[in-house]
């Protein structure tokens, strides 16, 4: 039903799974309108909408290796987005309760907690840097060639004189390690 | 049952029809982990409905904002910038922090507002606090007339603001300074007498916009000065600059407009450009927005294309040209900082000039680069607070900011 959004979805998902940023951009813009429109209705705030959309796509990106196996892309995206929406509603509702509390006590929230609570992406980024630092040397090198230098799997394989499959598997293992590292620190992706 | 109730409450919530009681009920469901799967299923259903609704619509708002969101997602799992320098992004933080910023900025004003979504409700009233000793800059400058008399300029004045000889200095509504004399002098007489030079200088924490005699508009950044004749009588329209200014030069093909800054001379016929010539920046940078300018040093000269920045490095004694993000270069005149991989020390020098503070480094200065956009009206504490969030630490001692290594 949604297949007409993206032509050759399967091929696109394969490319994203291999870390292709341009392919991910195509997916991003294909789903942006729907997500933005719905989330805006839910949050009624452009800033919050941006945040929820960003978290959704961040989770998609950090789970990109799984996209190669995904049967229904829109179901996959909606599940992640729905979860981010739920987390947002929950956070907003507890924030409102918190404010009522402040109100009654006449004490003032300097807003610092709001800052802390809004730090997710930056913290995730820091944690990922930490996690990459813990990868064995060769794995780290392959990861950085892929992510920092933007090299394709075939290029990395040629440079290091190993098989493309080894590169591919190593990247999947590294991504899995990063997710586990994040999950242990409270960021379930 | 609960699933139907959640269905109903979410529906009403989206339509903005919840009663106070229903709001409480929804909050209670949201805080109950047992209800998560019901919410999850309902939200997926609503997203699918949205997808159906928008199936035939064309792509919506793309724009820079969303491109930035995408780029931030794609950078989340990178471990360094392209050239190996750690790049810190504050734009994202600032955006996320803006609600908190509103809270902080309104703090001194009496009523604290909690802004979220479409409504703003007063939460609590607090006593007004004394103003912070460190203030962001404002529109202010000093005009020095040819006879040495100094006049303080601010937004408020209009009309006659000074007198040199029998010539009155008038500030027009447009901000332009005009010079009126009781007797009409022919241009030849004026030329014979030699031009009268005036200087406008901004202090640290000041900026000022002025229109010159030929209609050229000049925006002066903090701690800068421009020396100009009260009438452009000669072959060229010549001005001298220290610090930083943005020029919108009135086109006049017969009379080139020449800016002398440091050892450089920028020559134009009519166009928009920015010159940064602070002595503590170690270089003069001329950035062209459109048209053409030539940047000369002695007998060497370079013709700049739009988007290019000519840079004269006093230490190395050479002149180079590169493409730059011009929006970042001229952002200051539109009231914000735009850092585009700007080294921390450079950011701190800009803060020093705008907030009139002294920067001291305790230990080695951080090697990070900053990317992001900040309003120049922000309180310095808030600016530092954002930089704290990305791991750079500060101490404020009076008018000194200590950067802790």
Coordinates of C-alpha atoms in Angstrom, one line a residue:
Chain A
X1 CA 0.0 0.0 0.0
X2 CA 2.9 2.3 0.8
X3 CA 5.1 0.8 -1.7
X4 CA 4.7 3.7 -4.1
X5 CA 6.4 6.0 -1.7
X6 CA 9.7 4.3 -2.4
X7 CA 10.5 2.6 -5.6
X8 CA 12.8 -0.3 -5.3
X9 CA 12.5 -0.4 -1.6
X10 CA 14.4 -3.6 -1.1
X11 CA 17.5 -2.3 -2.9
X12 CA 17.3 0.9 -0.9
X13 CA 17.1 -1.0 2.4
X14 CA 20.1 -3.1 1.4
X15 CA 22.1 0.1 0.8
X16 CA 21.0 1.6 4.1
X17 CA 21.9 -1.5 5.9
X18 CA 25.4 -1.1 4.5
X19 CA 25.7 2.4 5.9
X20 CA 24.8 4.4 2.7
X21 CA 23.9 7.9 3.8
X22 CA 22.4 9.0 0.6
X23 CA 20.0 6.0 0.6
X24 CA 19.1 6.9 4.2
X25 CA 18.3 10.5 3.1
X26 CA 15.9 9.1 0.6
X27 CA 14.1 7.2 3.2
X28 CA 14.2 10.2 5.6
X29 CA 12.4 12.5 3.1
X30 CA 10.0 9.8 2.0
X31 CA 8.6 9.4 5.5
X32 CA 9.3 12.9 6.9
X33 CA 5.9 14.4 5.8
X34 CA 3.8 11.7 7.4
X35 CA 5.8 11.6 10.7
X36 CA 6.0 15.4 10.9
X37 CA 2.3 15.9 10.3
X38 CA 1.2 13.3 12.8
X39 CA 3.7 14.2 15.5
X40 CA 2.9 17.9 15.2
X41 CA -0.8 17.0 15.9
X42 CA 0.4 15.2 19.0
X43 CA 2.9 17.6 20.4
X44 CA 1.6 20.9 19.0
X45 CA 5.1 22.2 19.1
X46 CA 7.6 22.5 16.3
X47 CA 10.5 22.0 18.6
X48 CA 9.1 18.9 20.1
X49 CA 8.1 17.6 16.7
X50 CA 11.6 18.0 15.5
X51 CA 12.9 16.2 18.5
X52 CA 10.6 13.2 18.2
X53 CA 11.2 12.9 14.5
X54 CA 14.9 13.0 15.1
X55 CA 14.8 10.4 17.8
X56 CA 12.8 8.2 15.5
X57 CA 15.3 8.4 12.6
X58 CA 18.2 8.1 14.9
X59 CA 16.8 4.8 16.1
X60 CA 16.2 3.7 12.5
X61 CA 19.8 4.6 11.6
X62 CA 21.4 2.9 14.6
X63 CA 19.4 -0.2 13.8
X64 CA 20.1 0.0 10.0
X65 CA 21.6 -3.5 9.8
X66 CA 18.2 -4.9 10.6
X67 CA 16.6 -3.1 7.7
X68 CA 18.0 -5.7 5.3
X69 CA 15.6 -8.2 6.9
X70 CA 12.6 -6.0 7.3
X71 CA 9.4 -7.2 5.5
X72 CA 7.3 -4.1 5.9
X73 CA 9.2 -0.9 6.0
X74 CA 6.2 1.3 7.0
X75 CA 5.2 -1.1 9.8
X76 CA 8.8 -1.0 11.1
X77 CA 9.0 2.8 11.0
X78 CA 5.6 3.3 12.5
X79 CA 6.4 1.0 15.4
X80 CA 9.5 3.0 16.2
X81 CA 7.7 6.3 15.8
X82 CA 4.8 5.2 17.9
X83 CA 7.2 4.2 20.6
X84 CA 8.9 7.6 20.5
X85 CA 5.5 9.3 20.6
X86 CA 4.6 7.3 23.7
X87 CA 7.8 8.2 25.4
X88 CA 7.1 11.9 24.6
X89 CA 3.6 11.8 25.9
X90 CA 4.8 10.1 29.1
X91 CA 7.6 12.7 29.6
X92 CA 5.2 15.6 29.0
X93 CA 2.7 14.3 31.4
X94 CA 5.2 13.8 34.2
X95 CA 6.7 17.2 33.5
X96 CA 3.3 18.7 33.9
X97 CA 2.8 16.9 37.2
X98 CA 6.2 18.2 38.2
X99 CA 5.3 21.7 37.5
X100 CA 2.1 21.4 39.5
X101 CA 4.3 20.3 42.3
X102 CA 6.5 23.3 42.0
X103 CA 3.5 25.6 41.7
X104 CA 2.1 24.4 45.0
X105 CA 5.4 24.7 46.8
X106 CA 6.3 28.1 45.4
X107 CA 9.7 26.8 44.5
X108 CA 11.3 27.5 41.1
X109 CA 12.7 25.1 38.6
X110 CA 15.6 26.8 37.0
X111 CA 14.9 24.6 33.9
X112 CA 18.1 22.6 34.4
X113 CA 16.3 19.4 34.5
X114 CA 14.6 20.1 31.3
X115 CA 18.0 20.6 29.8
X116 CA 19.3 17.4 31.2
X117 CA 16.3 15.5 29.9
X118 CA 16.7 17.0 26.5
X119 CA 20.3 15.8 26.1
X120 CA 19.7 12.5 24.5
X121 CA 21.3 12.8 21.1
X122 CA 24.4 14.4 22.4
X123 CA 24.8 11.8 25.1
X124 CA 24.2 9.0 22.6
X125 CA 26.9 10.5 20.5
X126 CA 29.4 10.6 23.4
X127 CA 28.5 7.0 24.4
X128 CA 29.0 5.9 20.8
X129 CA 32.5 7.5 20.8
X130 CA 33.2 5.6 24.0
X131 CA 31.9 2.3 22.6
X132 CA 33.9 2.7 19.4
X133 CA 37.0 3.3 21.6
X134 CA 36.5 -0.1 23.1
X135 CA 36.4 -2.0 19.9
X136 CA 39.4 -4.2 19.0
X137 CA 41.9 -2.3 16.8
X138 CA 41.0 -3.9 13.4
X139 CA 37.2 -3.6 14.0
X140 CA 37.6 0.0 15.1
X141 CA 39.6 0.8 12.0
X142 CA 37.0 -0.7 9.8
X143 CA 34.2 1.1 11.6
X144 CA 36.0 4.5 11.3
X145 CA 36.8 3.9 7.6
X146 CA 33.1 3.3 7.1
X147 CA 31.7 6.1 9.3
X148 CA 34.3 8.8 9.6
X149 CA 35.9 8.5 6.2
X150 CA 32.7 7.5 4.3
X151 CA 34.3 4.5 2.5
X152 CA 32.2 1.9 0.9
X153 CA 32.4 -1.8 1.9
X154 CA 34.2 -2.7 -1.3
X155 CA 36.7 0.1 -0.9
X156 CA 37.5 -0.9 2.7
X157 CA 37.9 -4.6 1.6
X158 CA 40.3 -3.6 -1.1
X159 CA 42.3 -1.3 1.1
X160 CA 42.7 -3.9 3.9
X161 CA 43.0 -6.8 1.5
X162 CA 40.1 -8.8 3.1
X163 CA 36.8 -10.0 1.7
X164 CA 33.8 -7.6 1.5
X165 CA 31.8 -10.1 3.5
X166 CA 34.3 -9.9 6.4
X167 CA 34.0 -6.1 6.3
X168 CA 30.2 -6.3 6.2
X169 CA 30.1 -8.8 9.1
X170 CA 32.6 -6.8 11.1
X171 CA 30.4 -3.6 10.7
X172 CA 27.3 -5.5 11.8
X173 CA 29.1 -6.9 14.9
X174 CA 30.4 -3.4 15.8
X175 CA 27.0 -1.9 15.4
X176 CA 25.6 -4.6 17.6
X177 CA 28.3 -3.9 20.2
X178 CA 27.5 -0.2 20.2
X179 CA 23.7 -0.9 20.7
X180 CA 24.5 -3.2 23.6
X181 CA 26.8 -0.6 25.1
X182 CA 24.0 2.1 24.8
X183 CA 21.4 -0.3 26.2
X184 CA 23.5 -1.0 29.2
X185 CA 23.6 2.7 29.9
X186 CA 19.8 3.2 29.5
X187 CA 19.5 3.9 25.8
X188 CA 17.5 1.0 24.3
X189 CA 17.5 1.4 20.6
Chain B
X1 CA -12.0 -1.9 27.7
X2 CA -8.8 0.0 28.6
X3 CA -7.7 -0.2 25.1
X4 CA -10.9 1.4 24.0
X5 CA -10.6 4.0 26.7
X6 CA -7.1 4.9 25.6
X7 CA -8.3 5.0 22.0
X8 CA -10.9 7.5 23.0
X9 CA -8.6 9.6 25.2
X10 CA -5.8 9.8 22.6
X11 CA -8.3 10.8 19.9
X12 CA -9.7 13.6 22.1
X13 CA -6.2 14.7 23.1
X14 CA -5.2 15.1 19.4
X15 CA -8.3 17.1 18.8
X16 CA -7.7 19.2 21.8
X17 CA -11.0 18.3 23.4
X18 CA -9.9 16.7 26.7
X19 CA -11.6 17.9 29.8
X20 CA -9.5 18.4 32.9
X21 CA -10.7 15.2 34.4
X22 CA -9.9 13.3 31.2
X23 CA -6.5 14.8 31.2
X24 CA -5.9 13.4 34.6
X25 CA -7.1 10.0 33.5
X26 CA -4.8 10.1 30.5
X27 CA -1.8 11.1 32.7
X28 CA -2.6 8.2 35.0
X29 CA -2.7 5.7 32.1
X30 CA 0.6 7.2 30.7
X31 CA 2.3 6.6 34.1
X32 CA 1.1 3.0 34.2
X33 CA 3.7 0.7 32.5
X34 CA 1.0 -2.0 32.0
X35 CA -0.7 0.3 29.5
X36 CA 2.3 0.8 27.2
X37 CA 1.3 -1.9 24.7
X38 CA -2.2 -0.3 24.3
X39 CA -0.7 3.1 23.7
X40 CA 1.8 1.6 21.3
X41 CA -0.9 -0.2 19.2
X42 CA -3.1 2.9 19.2
X43 CA -0.3 5.2 18.1
X44 CA 0.6 2.8 15.3
X45 CA -3.0 2.8 14.2
X46 CA -3.1 6.6 14.2
X47 CA 0.2 6.8 12.2
X48 CA -1.3 4.4 9.6
X49 CA -4.4 6.6 9.4
X50 CA -2.1 9.6 8.8
X51 CA -0.2 7.7 6.1
X52 CA -3.5 6.9 4.4
X53 CA -4.6 10.6 4.6
X54 CA -1.3 11.9 3.2
X55 CA -0.8 9.1 0.6
X56 CA -1.5 11.4 -2.4
X57 CA 0.0 14.5 -1.0
X58 CA 3.2 15.7 -2.4
X59 CA 6.3 16.0 -0.3
X60 CA 5.9 18.5 2.5
X61 CA 8.2 21.0 4.1
X62 CA 11.8 19.9 3.5
X63 CA 13.9 22.9 4.1
X64 CA 17.1 23.5 5.9
X65 CA 15.7 22.7 9.3
X66 CA 15.0 19.1 8.3
X67 CA 18.3 18.8 6.5
X68 CA 20.0 19.8 9.7
X69 CA 18.0 17.2 11.6
X70 CA 19.0 14.5 9.1
X71 CA 22.7 15.5 9.2
X72 CA 22.6 15.3 13.0
X73 CA 21.2 11.8 12.8
X74 CA 23.9 10.8 10.4
X75 CA 26.7 12.3 12.6
X76 CA 25.5 10.6 15.7
X77 CA 27.7 7.5 15.2
X78 CA 30.8 9.3 13.7
X79 CA 33.8 9.6 16.0
X80 CA 35.5 12.6 14.5
X81 CA 35.2 15.5 12.0
X82 CA 36.5 15.0 8.5
X83 CA 40.0 16.2 9.4
X84 CA 40.3 14.4 12.7
X85 CA 39.4 17.4 14.9
X86 CA 36.6 16.8 17.3
X87 CA 33.7 18.9 16.2
X88 CA 31.2 19.9 18.8
X89 CA 27.7 20.9 17.7
X90 CA 25.8 23.4 19.8
X91 CA 23.0 24.2 17.4
X92 CA 21.1 21.1 18.2
X93 CA 21.6 21.7 21.9
X94 CA 20.5 25.2 21.6
X95 CA 17.3 24.2 19.9
X96 CA 16.5 21.6 22.4
X97 CA 17.4 24.1 25.1
X98 CA 15.3 26.9 23.8
X99 CA 12.3 26.2 26.1
X100 CA 14.7 26.2 29.1
X101 CA 16.2 29.3 27.7
X102 CA 12.8 31.0 27.7
X103 CA 12.5 30.0 31.3
X104 CA 15.9 31.4 32.2
X105 CA 15.6 34.6 30.3
X106 CA 12.3 35.5 31.8
X107 CA 13.6 34.7 35.2
X108 CA 14.6 38.2 36.1
X109 CA 11.5 39.8 34.7
X110 CA 8.9 39.0 37.4
X111 CA 6.6 36.5 35.9
X112 CA 7.9 33.0 35.0
X113 CA 6.2 31.5 32.1
X114 CA 6.2 27.9 31.2
X115 CA 5.9 27.7 27.5
X116 CA 5.0 24.5 25.7
X117 CA 2.9 23.6 22.8
X118 CA 0.5 26.4 21.9
X119 CA -0.3 27.6 25.3
X120 CA 1.6 29.7 27.8
X121 CA 0.5 29.6 31.3
X122 CA 1.9 31.6 34.1
X123 CA 3.2 29.2 36.7
X124 CA 4.7 31.3 39.5
X125 CA 5.7 34.9 40.2
X126 CA 9.2 35.5 41.4
X127 CA 10.9 38.6 42.8
X128 CA 12.9 40.6 40.3
X129 CA 16.6 39.9 40.7
X130 CA 19.4 42.4 40.2
X131 CA 20.7 42.5 36.7
X132 CA 23.7 40.3 35.9
X133 CA 27.0 42.3 35.8
X134 CA 27.9 40.9 32.4
X135 CA 25.5 42.1 29.6
X136 CA 25.4 41.4 25.9
X137 CA 26.3 44.2 23.7
X138 CA 23.9 46.9 22.4
X139 CA 23.8 49.6 19.8
X140 CA 26.3 52.2 20.9
X141 CA 29.2 54.1 19.4
X142 CA 31.2 57.3 19.7
X143 CA 31.4 59.8 16.9
X144 CA 34.6 61.8 16.9
X145 CA 34.4 65.0 14.8
X146 CA 37.2 66.5 12.8
X147 CA 37.8 69.0 15.7
X148 CA 38.2 66.2 18.2
X149 CA 34.8 66.7 19.8
X150 CA 33.2 63.4 20.8
X151 CA 29.5 62.6 20.7
X152 CA 27.9 59.5 22.1
X153 CA 25.6 57.8 19.6
X154 CA 22.7 55.6 20.5
X155 CA 19.4 54.7 18.9
X156 CA 17.5 57.5 20.7
X157 CA 18.9 60.7 19.2
X158 CA 17.6 62.5 16.3
X159 CA 18.2 65.9 14.8
X160 CA 21.3 68.1 15.5
X161 CA 23.8 66.1 17.6
X162 CA 26.9 68.2 17.2
X163 CA 28.6 71.2 15.6
X164 CA 31.9 71.4 13.9
X165 CA 33.0 74.9 13.0
X166 CA 29.8 76.3 11.6
X167 CA 28.7 73.0 10.3
X168 CA 25.9 71.2 12.2
X169 CA 26.0 67.3 12.4
X170 CA 22.5 66.0 12.0
X171 CA 21.3 62.5 12.6
X172 CA 18.5 61.6 10.2
X173 CA 15.7 59.2 11.0
X174 CA 17.4 56.7 8.6
X175 CA 20.5 56.7 10.9
X176 CA 22.4 58.7 8.3
X177 CA 24.6 61.5 9.6
X178 CA 24.2 64.6 7.5
X179 CA 26.3 67.8 7.7
X180 CA 24.6 71.2 7.2
X181 CA 26.4 74.5 6.8
X182 CA 24.8 77.9 7.0
X183 CA 26.4 79.1 3.8
X184 CA 26.3 77.1 0.7
X185 CA 29.8 76.0 -0.4
X186 CA 30.6 74.8 -3.9
X187 CA 32.2 71.3 -4.2
X188 CA 35.3 73.1 -5.4
X189 CA 35.5 75.2 -2.2
X190 CA 35.0 72.0 -0.1
X191 CA 37.7 70.3 -2.0
X192 CA 40.1 73.2 -1.6
X193 CA 39.6 73.2 2.2
X194 CA 40.2 69.4 2.2
X195 CA 37.8 66.9 3.5
X196 CA 36.7 66.8 7.2
X197 CA 37.2 63.3 8.6
X198 CA 34.9 61.9 11.2
X199 CA 35.4 58.6 13.1
X200 CA 32.7 56.3 14.5
X201 CA 34.0 53.7 17.0
X202 CA 32.1 51.1 18.9
X203 CA 33.3 50.0 22.3
X204 CA 33.6 46.3 23.4
X205 CA 29.9 45.3 23.7
X206 CA 28.8 47.8 21.1
X207 CA 27.6 47.7 17.5
X208 CA 26.4 50.5 15.3
X209 CA 24.9 51.0 11.8
X210 CA 25.7 54.2 9.9
X211 CA 25.0 55.5 6.4
X212 CA 27.8 57.4 4.8
X213 CA 27.5 60.6 2.7
X214 CA 27.3 58.5 -0.6
X215 CA 24.5 56.3 0.8
X216 CA 26.8 53.4 1.6
X217 CA 25.6 51.5 4.6
X218 CA 28.1 50.3 7.2
X219 CA 27.4 47.9 10.1
X220 CA 30.2 48.1 12.7
X221 CA 30.8 45.1 15.0
X222 CA 32.0 45.5 18.5
X223 CA 35.4 47.2 19.2
X224 CA 35.7 48.5 15.7
X225 CA 36.0 51.9 14.1
X226 CA 35.6 53.6 10.7
X227 CA 37.2 56.8 9.6
X228 CA 35.4 58.6 6.7
X229 CA 35.2 62.0 5.1
X230 CA 32.0 64.0 5.6
X231 CA 31.8 64.2 1.8
X232 CA 33.4 62.1 -0.8
X233 CA 35.1 64.8 -2.9
X234 CA 38.1 63.0 -4.3
X235 CA 38.6 60.4 -7.0
X236 CA 37.9 57.5 -4.7
X237 CA 35.6 57.0 -1.8
X238 CA 38.1 56.1 0.9
X239 CA 37.5 54.9 4.4
X240 CA 39.7 53.3 7.0
X241 CA 38.5 50.3 9.2
X242 CA 39.7 48.7 12.3
X243 CA 37.9 45.7 13.7
X244 CA 35.0 44.3 11.7
X245 CA 32.3 45.8 9.5
X246 CA 29.8 44.8 6.9
X247 CA 29.4 47.1 3.9
X248 CA 26.6 47.7 1.5
X249 CA 28.3 50.0 -1.0
X250 CA 26.1 52.3 -3.1
X251 CA 27.0 51.7 -6.7
X252 CA 29.0 54.5 -8.3
X253 CA 31.1 53.3 -11.3
X254 CA 33.0 56.5 -11.5
X255 CA 34.2 56.5 -7.9
X256 CA 35.5 53.3 -6.5
X257 CA 34.9 52.7 -2.8
X258 CA 38.1 51.8 -1.0
X259 CA 38.4 50.3 2.5
X260 CA 41.8 50.3 4.1
X261 CA 42.1 47.7 6.8
X262 CA 45.4 46.7 8.3
X263 CA 47.8 46.5 5.4
X264 CA 45.1 45.6 2.9
X265 CA 43.0 47.7 0.6
X266 CA 39.7 46.4 -0.7
X267 CA 38.4 48.2 -3.8
X268 CA 34.8 47.9 -5.1
X269 CA 32.4 49.7 -7.3
X270 CA 29.2 48.7 -5.5
X271 CA 28.5 45.5 -3.7
X272 CA 28.1 43.8 -0.3
X273 CA 31.0 42.4 1.6
X274 CA 32.4 41.9 5.1
X275 CA 35.8 42.8 6.4
X276 CA 37.2 41.3 9.6
X277 CA 40.4 43.0 10.6
X278 CA 40.7 42.6 14.4
X279 CA 44.3 42.8 15.3
X280 CA 44.0 39.8 17.8
X281 CA 42.7 37.6 15.0
X282 CA 46.0 37.6 13.2
X283 CA 44.6 38.1 9.8
X284 CA 42.4 40.4 7.7
X285 CA 39.5 38.5 6.0
X286 CA 37.4 40.1 3.3
X287 CA 34.3 38.1 2.4
X288 CA 32.4 38.8 -0.7
X289 CA 28.6 38.2 -0.9
X290 CA 27.9 39.4 -4.4
X291 CA 29.4 41.4 -7.2
X292 CA 33.2 41.7 -7.3
X293 CA 35.9 43.2 -5.1
X294 CA 39.6 43.3 -5.4
X295 CA 41.7 42.8 -2.3
X296 CA 45.1 44.3 -2.5
X297 CA 48.3 44.2 -0.4
X298 CA 50.9 46.5 -1.8
X299 CA 51.3 45.6 -5.4
X300 CA 49.7 42.1 -5.0
X301 CA 46.0 41.9 -5.6
X302 CA 43.3 39.3 -5.8
X303 CA 39.9 39.5 -7.4
X304 CA 37.3 37.8 -5.2
X305 CA 34.2 36.0 -6.5
X306 CA 30.9 35.8 -4.6
X307 CA 31.2 33.3 -1.7
X308 CA 35.0 33.7 -1.5
X309 CA 37.0 35.0 1.3
X310 CA 40.4 36.6 0.8
X311 CA 42.6 36.3 3.8
X312 CA 45.8 38.2 4.5
X313 CA 47.8 36.5 7.2
X314 CA 50.0 39.0 8.8
X315 CA 52.2 36.4 10.5
X316 CA 52.9 34.4 7.4
X317 CA 52.8 37.5 5.2
X318 CA 50.7 35.7 2.5
X319 CA 47.3 36.2 0.9
X320 CA 45.0 33.2 0.2
X321 CA 41.5 32.7 -1.1
X322 CA 38.9 30.2 -0.2
X323 CA 35.2 29.5 -0.4
X324 CA 33.4 30.1 2.9
X325 CA 29.9 29.9 4.4
X326 CA 29.0 33.6 3.9
X327 CA 25.9 33.4 6.0
X328 CA 28.1 32.4 8.9
X329 CA 30.5 35.3 8.3
X330 CA 27.8 38.0 8.3
X331 CA 25.4 36.5 10.9
X332 CA 26.7 38.9 13.5
X333 CA 25.0 41.9 11.7
X334 CA 21.6 40.1 11.8
X335 CA 22.0 39.5 15.6
X336 CA 23.3 36.0 16.0
X337 CA 26.5 34.0 16.1
X338 CA 26.9 31.3 13.5
X339 CA 29.8 29.1 14.2
X340 CA 30.8 26.9 11.4
X341 CA 33.6 24.7 12.7
X342 CA 34.9 27.7 14.6
X343 CA 37.8 26.9 17.0
X344 CA 36.9 27.4 20.7
X345 CA 39.5 30.2 21.1
X346 CA 38.0 32.1 18.3
X347 CA 34.5 31.7 19.8
X348 CA 35.8 33.0 23.1
X349 CA 37.4 36.0 21.5
X350 CA 34.0 36.9 19.9
X351 CA 32.4 36.4 23.4
X352 CA 35.0 38.7 24.9
X353 CA 34.3 41.5 22.4
X354 CA 30.5 41.3 22.6
X355 CA 30.1 40.8 26.4
X356 CA 33.1 43.0 27.2
X357 CA 34.8 40.3 29.3
X358 CA 38.4 39.0 29.6
X359 CA 39.1 35.4 28.8
X360 CA 41.7 33.5 30.8
X361 CA 42.7 29.9 30.0
X362 CA 43.5 27.7 32.9
X363 CA 45.7 25.0 31.4
X364 CA 45.7 24.2 27.7
X365 CA 42.9 25.8 25.6
X366 CA 40.4 23.2 24.3
X367 CA 41.1 22.2 20.7
X368 CA 37.4 21.6 19.9
X369 CA 35.6 23.3 17.1
X370 CA 32.1 24.6 17.5
X371 CA 29.2 24.4 15.1
X372 CA 25.9 26.1 15.8
X373 CA 23.9 29.3 16.0
X374 CA 23.2 31.5 19.0
X375 CA 21.3 34.8 19.3
X376 CA 23.6 37.6 20.3
X377 CA 21.0 38.8 22.9
X378 CA 21.5 35.6 25.0
X379 CA 22.8 36.0 28.5
X380 CA 26.4 35.1 28.7
X381 CA 25.7 32.5 31.4
X382 CA 23.3 30.8 29.1
X383 CA 25.9 30.8 26.3
X384 CA 28.5 29.3 28.6
X385 CA 25.9 26.8 30.0
X386 CA 25.5 25.4 26.5
X387 CA 29.2 25.1 26.0
X388 CA 29.3 23.3 29.4
X389 CA 26.9 20.8 28.1
X390 CA 29.4 19.8 25.4
X391 CA 32.2 19.5 28.0
X392 CA 33.9 22.8 28.1
X393 CA 34.0 24.2 31.6
X394 CA 34.0 27.8 32.8
X395 CA 34.2 29.9 35.9
X396 CA 33.0 33.5 36.0
X397 CA 35.0 35.9 38.2
X398 CA 33.6 39.4 37.9
X399 CA 34.2 40.4 34.3
X400 CA 36.6 37.5 33.7
X401 CA 35.7 34.1 32.2
X402 CA 38.1 31.4 33.1
X403 CA 38.1 28.5 30.7
X404 CA 39.1 25.4 32.6
X405 CA 41.3 23.0 30.8

